[in-house]
Amino acid sequence: MDYDAIILGAGGAGLLAAATAGKAGARICVIDHADKPGKKILISGGGRCNFTNRETEPACFLSENPHFAKSALSRYTQWDFLALVEQHGIAWHEKTLGQLFCDGSARQIVEMLVGECQRGGVEIRLSTDIGEISHADGRFRVANATAPQLVIATGGPSIPKMGATGKAYEIARRFGLNVVTPRPALVPLTLGPDERLFREISGVSCPAVARVGDTAFEEAALFTHKGLSGPAILQISSYWKPGETIALTLVAASAEMLRGAKRRMPRAHMKAALAERLPNRLAEALAARIDIARELGNIADAELDHAAETLTRLTFRPTGTEGFAKAEVTAGGIDTAELSSKTMEARRVPGLYAIGEAVDVTGWLGGYNFQWAWSSGVAAGRAIAARMG
């Protein structure tokens, strides 16, 4: 039961770390409490796995140390992972904003990673409780396995119905590592009763720019019975802090659009003008918020401009988020100050590594978090193999 490294977690980061080290000659054991490997991969991207993004760069990631991700991302890039996908004959396509998906099923990515592990002679133990971890005489002991190196790849607590837990943080604290307070990220936001007007249009979406401070994302926003969702909102949620307001600019609404409607249909009302560019129910809700009952022809241009300004800066003060249950990922995690950015090894605990979502590095929506899993996993896998030599 002796190995060169034990990897805790059979998700994307853990599997690729195991495969990388195993193919380099290391004896690797992967341990996971789940009954299948890569469970989060299987449900990602609507079952087709948005496995990376063409536009990946360090600026697309949040962390207490925004420079930490640069090393791993530069040494195993989106093009490297895409080459692996193509090597396995997995057909793929690009959607909007550089997002790359499997043509078939996310299962192909899991099978590819497991296949790579098999090539490296990796042992994968599923349905196995991690239990207590001991460390003495330079060796880690977990579930009847011992090794001089241990990798924390158990992810974060987002999507607990898939078996996600905060185990990574327990392990990190057990070894004296600091943890940046975890919080839900890429998550829908909730609104209070004062925004009931928009709850009545649940299910309506439209192109918008969501902004918090100097950070903004232009994608679709979705109004829900609890508040706000959709890609633009999920993106900005990672930057939002309790108490802050979110500004929502509806791309289709502008002073030029309202003035043009006034010239073309002066006897129409505000709702009709808005409905030319926006979903009907949203147009009705916005017209009620603006509360101008007169025909367009009887509204001065200055008043139309003011109405457009309202539409291009709708402000909301969310009451919170829908929590880890609905969050796609976790922000925060094991403090990057504790880790080497090149190897992902803990500075104060030789042989201990942390990778993937367990670490305080969080990507944008659209395949970036998978790329961090791949890049950080390969960094640790290479370091494990190098340590043997």
XYZ file of C-alpha atoms in Angstrom:
389
model
C 0.000 0.000 0.000
C 3.000 2.298 -0.485
C 2.834 4.928 -3.223
C 4.805 7.932 -4.409
C 1.738 10.130 -3.954
C -1.862 9.928 -2.761
C -4.363 12.192 -4.472
C -7.566 13.013 -2.631
C -10.361 13.635 -5.146
C -11.186 12.038 -8.494
C -12.387 15.228 -10.143
C -10.790 16.951 -13.105
C -7.764 18.354 -11.265
C -7.066 15.162 -9.323
C -7.359 12.858 -12.320
C -5.086 14.923 -14.552
C -2.536 15.329 -11.757
C -2.590 11.551 -11.255
C -2.250 10.832 -14.972
C 0.612 13.330 -15.359
C 2.596 11.870 -12.473
C 1.706 8.258 -13.279
C 2.809 8.485 -16.898
C 6.115 9.898 -15.659
C 6.665 6.740 -13.612
C 5.200 7.658 -10.229
C 3.060 5.191 -8.289
C -0.189 7.033 -7.665
C -3.330 6.265 -5.676
C -6.462 8.392 -6.122
C -9.050 8.231 -3.336
C -12.628 9.563 -3.575
C -15.779 9.007 -1.534
C -17.944 9.180 -4.680
C -18.988 6.056 -6.569
C -17.905 7.496 -9.941
C -14.996 9.673 -11.046
C -15.555 13.168 -12.451
C -19.122 13.655 -11.247
C -19.069 17.443 -11.687
C -17.603 17.018 -15.162
C -20.550 14.828 -16.153
C -23.158 17.523 -15.378
C -21.162 20.456 -16.738
C -22.105 22.372 -19.853
C -25.543 20.807 -20.048
C -23.905 17.371 -20.179
C -21.435 18.361 -22.907
C -18.668 19.790 -20.715
C -17.389 23.287 -21.462
C -13.864 21.914 -21.006
C -11.827 25.087 -21.624
C -11.913 28.541 -23.180
C -9.853 29.872 -26.078
C -9.515 33.241 -24.328
C -8.004 31.897 -21.096
C -5.571 34.312 -19.459
C -4.758 35.194 -15.842
C -7.048 38.258 -15.909
C -10.019 35.869 -16.132
C -9.438 34.600 -12.586
C -10.169 35.968 -9.106
C -7.831 35.443 -6.156
C -6.459 37.303 -3.152
C -3.237 37.112 -5.190
C -4.210 37.858 -8.820
C -0.722 36.868 -10.025
C -0.693 33.378 -8.521
C -2.371 31.586 -11.451
C 0.039 32.930 -14.087
C 2.699 30.251 -13.732
C 0.474 27.161 -13.967
C -1.706 28.646 -16.722
C 1.334 29.501 -18.846
C 2.951 26.079 -18.497
C -0.156 24.050 -19.347
C -2.429 26.107 -21.569
C -5.875 25.711 -23.101
C -4.118 24.632 -26.295
C -2.331 21.838 -24.452
C -5.598 20.470 -23.112
C -7.270 20.859 -26.508
C -4.432 18.832 -28.034
C -5.157 16.059 -25.509
C -8.851 16.147 -26.395
C -8.046 15.865 -30.093
C -5.494 13.124 -29.443
C -8.356 11.074 -27.990
C -10.524 11.760 -31.037
C -13.130 13.761 -29.127
C -15.081 16.029 -31.466
C -15.656 19.540 -30.151
C -17.178 22.868 -31.120
C -16.864 26.492 -30.095
C -19.823 28.424 -28.750
C -19.894 32.106 -27.857
C -17.015 33.920 -26.186
C -14.413 31.220 -26.822
C -16.230 28.434 -24.973
C -15.240 24.929 -26.149
C -17.659 22.001 -25.735
C -17.747 18.320 -26.624
C -19.950 17.554 -29.641
C -21.042 14.428 -27.813
C -21.082 13.861 -24.077
C -19.133 15.117 -21.074
C -18.595 11.429 -20.366
C -15.937 11.499 -23.096
C -13.786 13.855 -21.007
C -14.087 11.612 -17.937
C -13.252 8.532 -20.005
C -10.257 10.357 -21.477
C -8.923 11.276 -18.016
C -9.506 7.789 -16.608
C -7.839 6.327 -19.699
C -4.815 8.570 -19.160
C -4.679 7.382 -15.539
C -4.768 3.762 -16.710
C -1.858 4.456 -19.053
C 0.062 5.698 -16.033
C -0.818 2.695 -13.886
C -2.806 4.874 -11.466
C -4.943 3.103 -8.862
C -8.345 4.777 -8.392
C -10.244 3.896 -5.224
C -13.879 5.007 -5.313
C -16.548 4.823 -2.586
C -13.710 5.192 -0.096
C -13.929 7.432 2.947
C -10.806 9.537 3.423
C -11.145 9.354 7.196
C -8.254 10.481 9.360
C -5.021 11.644 7.767
C -1.790 11.149 9.678
C 1.650 12.516 8.897
C 4.824 11.245 10.495
C 8.385 10.458 9.448
C 7.834 12.269 6.151
C 4.921 10.059 5.102
C 1.195 10.679 4.825
C -1.217 7.895 5.744
C -4.771 7.831 4.359
C -7.212 4.898 4.144
C -4.537 2.171 4.381
C -2.295 3.947 1.876
C 0.992 5.691 2.616
C 3.100 8.059 0.539
C 5.606 10.893 0.970
C 3.331 13.188 -1.074
C -0.353 14.096 -0.666
C -2.523 16.169 -3.015
C -5.693 17.951 -1.874
C -7.989 17.876 -4.919
C -11.371 17.519 -3.225
C -12.818 20.733 -4.659
C -15.095 23.173 -2.856
C -18.579 22.948 -1.337
C -20.473 24.134 -4.438
C -23.207 21.760 -5.682
C -23.435 19.643 -2.504
C -26.004 17.330 -4.130
C -23.064 15.981 -6.161
C -21.270 15.104 -2.954
C -19.221 18.297 -2.713
C -17.957 19.185 0.766
C -15.558 21.536 2.509
C -13.180 18.639 3.231
C -10.298 20.434 1.501
C -10.387 23.212 4.074
C -10.467 20.777 6.982
C -7.369 19.056 5.637
C -5.613 22.367 4.956
C -6.272 23.617 8.495
C -5.169 20.258 9.879
C -1.730 21.037 8.420
C -1.756 24.682 9.518
C -2.602 26.253 6.148
C -4.677 29.424 6.041
C -8.019 29.366 4.226
C -9.563 32.417 2.539
C -13.231 32.412 3.562
C -15.106 30.326 0.937
C -18.203 31.820 -0.680
C -20.561 30.872 -3.514
C -19.460 32.122 -6.957
C -21.088 32.028 -10.399
C -24.368 31.976 -8.501
C -27.859 33.520 -8.942
C -28.621 36.566 -6.796
C -31.724 37.092 -4.674
C -33.790 40.288 -4.450
C -35.979 41.621 -1.672
C -39.750 42.300 -1.700
C -39.188 45.868 -2.958
C -38.263 44.356 -6.333
C -41.468 42.339 -6.606
C -42.167 44.062 -9.945
C -39.440 41.981 -11.571
C -40.420 38.728 -9.916
C -43.602 38.902 -11.959
C -41.554 38.442 -15.134
C -39.789 35.283 -13.993
C -38.280 33.427 -16.930
C -37.697 36.509 -19.095
C -34.151 37.162 -20.302
C -32.463 39.805 -22.426
C -28.961 41.017 -23.348
C -27.542 43.243 -20.621
C -24.399 44.585 -19.047
C -24.119 43.773 -15.347
C -21.731 45.980 -13.375
C -20.267 46.111 -9.890
C -17.789 48.942 -9.392
C -15.349 48.885 -12.315
C -16.134 45.292 -13.298
C -18.723 44.583 -15.986
C -19.920 41.656 -18.097
C -22.134 41.805 -21.196
C -24.225 38.665 -21.653
C -27.813 37.605 -21.040
C -29.560 38.468 -17.776
C -32.461 36.359 -16.558
C -35.207 37.491 -14.187
C -36.258 34.731 -11.788
C -38.885 34.304 -9.083
C -36.076 34.722 -6.543
C -34.125 37.504 -8.221
C -31.555 37.615 -11.012
C -29.616 34.962 -12.925
C -28.279 34.322 -16.427
C -24.646 34.471 -17.593
C -24.164 38.216 -16.972
C -25.421 37.882 -13.399
C -23.488 34.676 -12.668
C -20.316 36.399 -13.844
C -20.799 39.533 -11.758
C -21.863 37.503 -8.704
C -18.253 36.433 -8.194
C -17.312 40.098 -7.709
C -20.374 41.194 -5.732
C -20.161 41.637 -1.959
C -23.129 41.841 0.434
C -24.521 45.357 0.663
C -23.292 46.420 -2.777
C -25.602 47.442 -5.608
C -25.568 45.957 -9.088
C -26.165 48.163 -12.110
C -27.912 46.481 -15.030
C -27.805 48.117 -18.446
C -30.276 46.755 -20.978
C -28.368 46.706 -24.246
C -31.439 47.297 -26.405
C -32.653 50.378 -24.497
C -31.181 53.740 -25.463
C -32.160 57.371 -25.934
C -31.810 56.945 -29.698
C -34.208 54.004 -29.642
C -36.879 55.935 -27.706
C -36.519 59.058 -29.860
C -36.799 56.942 -32.988
C -39.963 55.302 -31.663
C -41.424 58.735 -30.904
C -40.906 59.815 -34.516
C -42.303 56.594 -35.998
C -45.298 56.074 -33.710
C -46.071 59.259 -31.772
C -49.432 57.942 -30.531
C -47.944 54.818 -28.974
C -47.032 54.514 -25.306
C -43.755 53.637 -23.612
C -44.525 49.923 -23.434
C -44.935 49.713 -27.221
C -41.589 51.451 -27.776
C -39.791 49.122 -25.413
C -41.517 46.033 -26.802
C -39.884 46.678 -30.176
C -36.529 45.643 -28.700
C -37.358 43.814 -25.471
C -39.540 40.844 -24.472
C -43.138 41.965 -24.037
C -43.415 41.169 -20.317
C -40.149 42.951 -19.594
C -41.284 45.966 -21.620
C -44.463 46.102 -19.551
C -42.567 45.914 -16.253
C -40.094 48.592 -17.304
C -42.834 50.905 -18.544
C -44.489 50.550 -15.134
C -41.202 51.419 -13.413
C -40.673 54.509 -15.599
C -44.330 55.462 -15.016
C -44.898 57.814 -17.958
C -48.515 57.415 -19.057
C -48.532 59.928 -21.936
C -48.237 59.107 -25.628
C -44.673 59.232 -26.982
C -45.479 62.293 -29.103
C -46.341 64.218 -25.942
C -43.098 63.394 -24.158
C -40.251 65.891 -24.473
C -36.948 64.529 -25.797
C -35.254 65.451 -22.519
C -37.765 63.329 -20.607
C -37.216 60.445 -23.026
C -33.479 60.771 -22.502
C -34.006 60.608 -18.741
C -36.173 57.495 -19.166
C -33.447 55.898 -21.275
C -30.895 56.736 -18.600
C -33.072 54.890 -16.082
C -33.205 51.870 -18.387
C -29.481 51.880 -18.975
C -28.729 51.954 -15.263
C -31.269 49.842 -13.441
C -29.889 49.361 -9.949
C -30.535 46.469 -7.604
C -29.282 45.762 -4.116
C -29.344 41.957 -3.843
C -30.282 40.497 -0.485
C -27.854 37.635 -1.045
C -27.175 34.643 -3.296
C -28.842 31.273 -3.758
C -25.882 29.748 -1.933
C -23.569 26.816 -2.547
C -26.507 24.649 -3.660
C -26.840 26.733 -6.845
C -23.257 27.987 -7.173
C -21.249 26.585 -10.055
C -17.971 27.073 -8.188
C -16.529 28.288 -4.898
C -14.557 31.516 -4.501
C -11.946 31.616 -1.770
C -10.291 28.472 -0.469
C -6.768 27.441 0.477
C -4.687 30.618 0.603
C -2.320 30.910 -2.356
C 0.240 32.539 -0.046
C 0.696 29.060 1.418
C 1.558 27.481 -1.954
C 4.247 27.547 -4.623
C 2.732 28.947 -7.808
C 4.988 26.670 -9.863
C 4.386 23.329 -8.121
C 1.239 23.934 -5.987
C 3.197 22.497 -3.021
C 2.645 23.922 0.453
C 5.623 26.065 1.429
C 5.580 24.957 5.076
C 4.591 21.304 4.597
C 6.901 19.496 2.153
C 5.053 16.940 0.043
C 1.594 18.480 0.545
C -0.117 19.996 -2.520
C -3.452 21.704 -3.226
C -5.004 22.072 -6.680
C -8.194 22.967 -8.525
C -11.245 24.480 -6.849
C -9.803 23.779 -3.378
C -7.432 26.704 -3.949
C -8.288 30.418 -3.824
C -8.376 30.763 -7.613
C -11.771 31.172 -9.297
C -12.377 31.567 -13.019
C -15.070 33.258 -15.021
C -18.025 31.360 -16.410
C -17.256 29.570 -19.671
C -14.643 26.847 -19.194
C -12.091 28.858 -17.221
C -12.471 26.858 -14.007
C -11.848 23.625 -15.872
C -8.702 25.126 -17.342
C -7.504 26.013 -13.845
C -8.171 22.399 -12.817
C -6.106 21.135 -15.762
C -3.258 23.641 -15.321
C -2.932 23.287 -11.547
C -3.285 19.507 -11.778
C -0.481 19.204 -14.320
C 1.720 21.537 -12.242
C 1.348 19.262 -9.214
C 1.688 16.075 -11.274
C 4.945 17.244 -12.798
C 6.264 18.289 -9.385
C 5.426 14.865 -7.916
C 7.307 13.120 -10.708
C 10.278 15.524 -10.474
C 10.551 14.932 -6.731
C 11.047 11.218 -7.389
C 14.038 11.879 -9.572
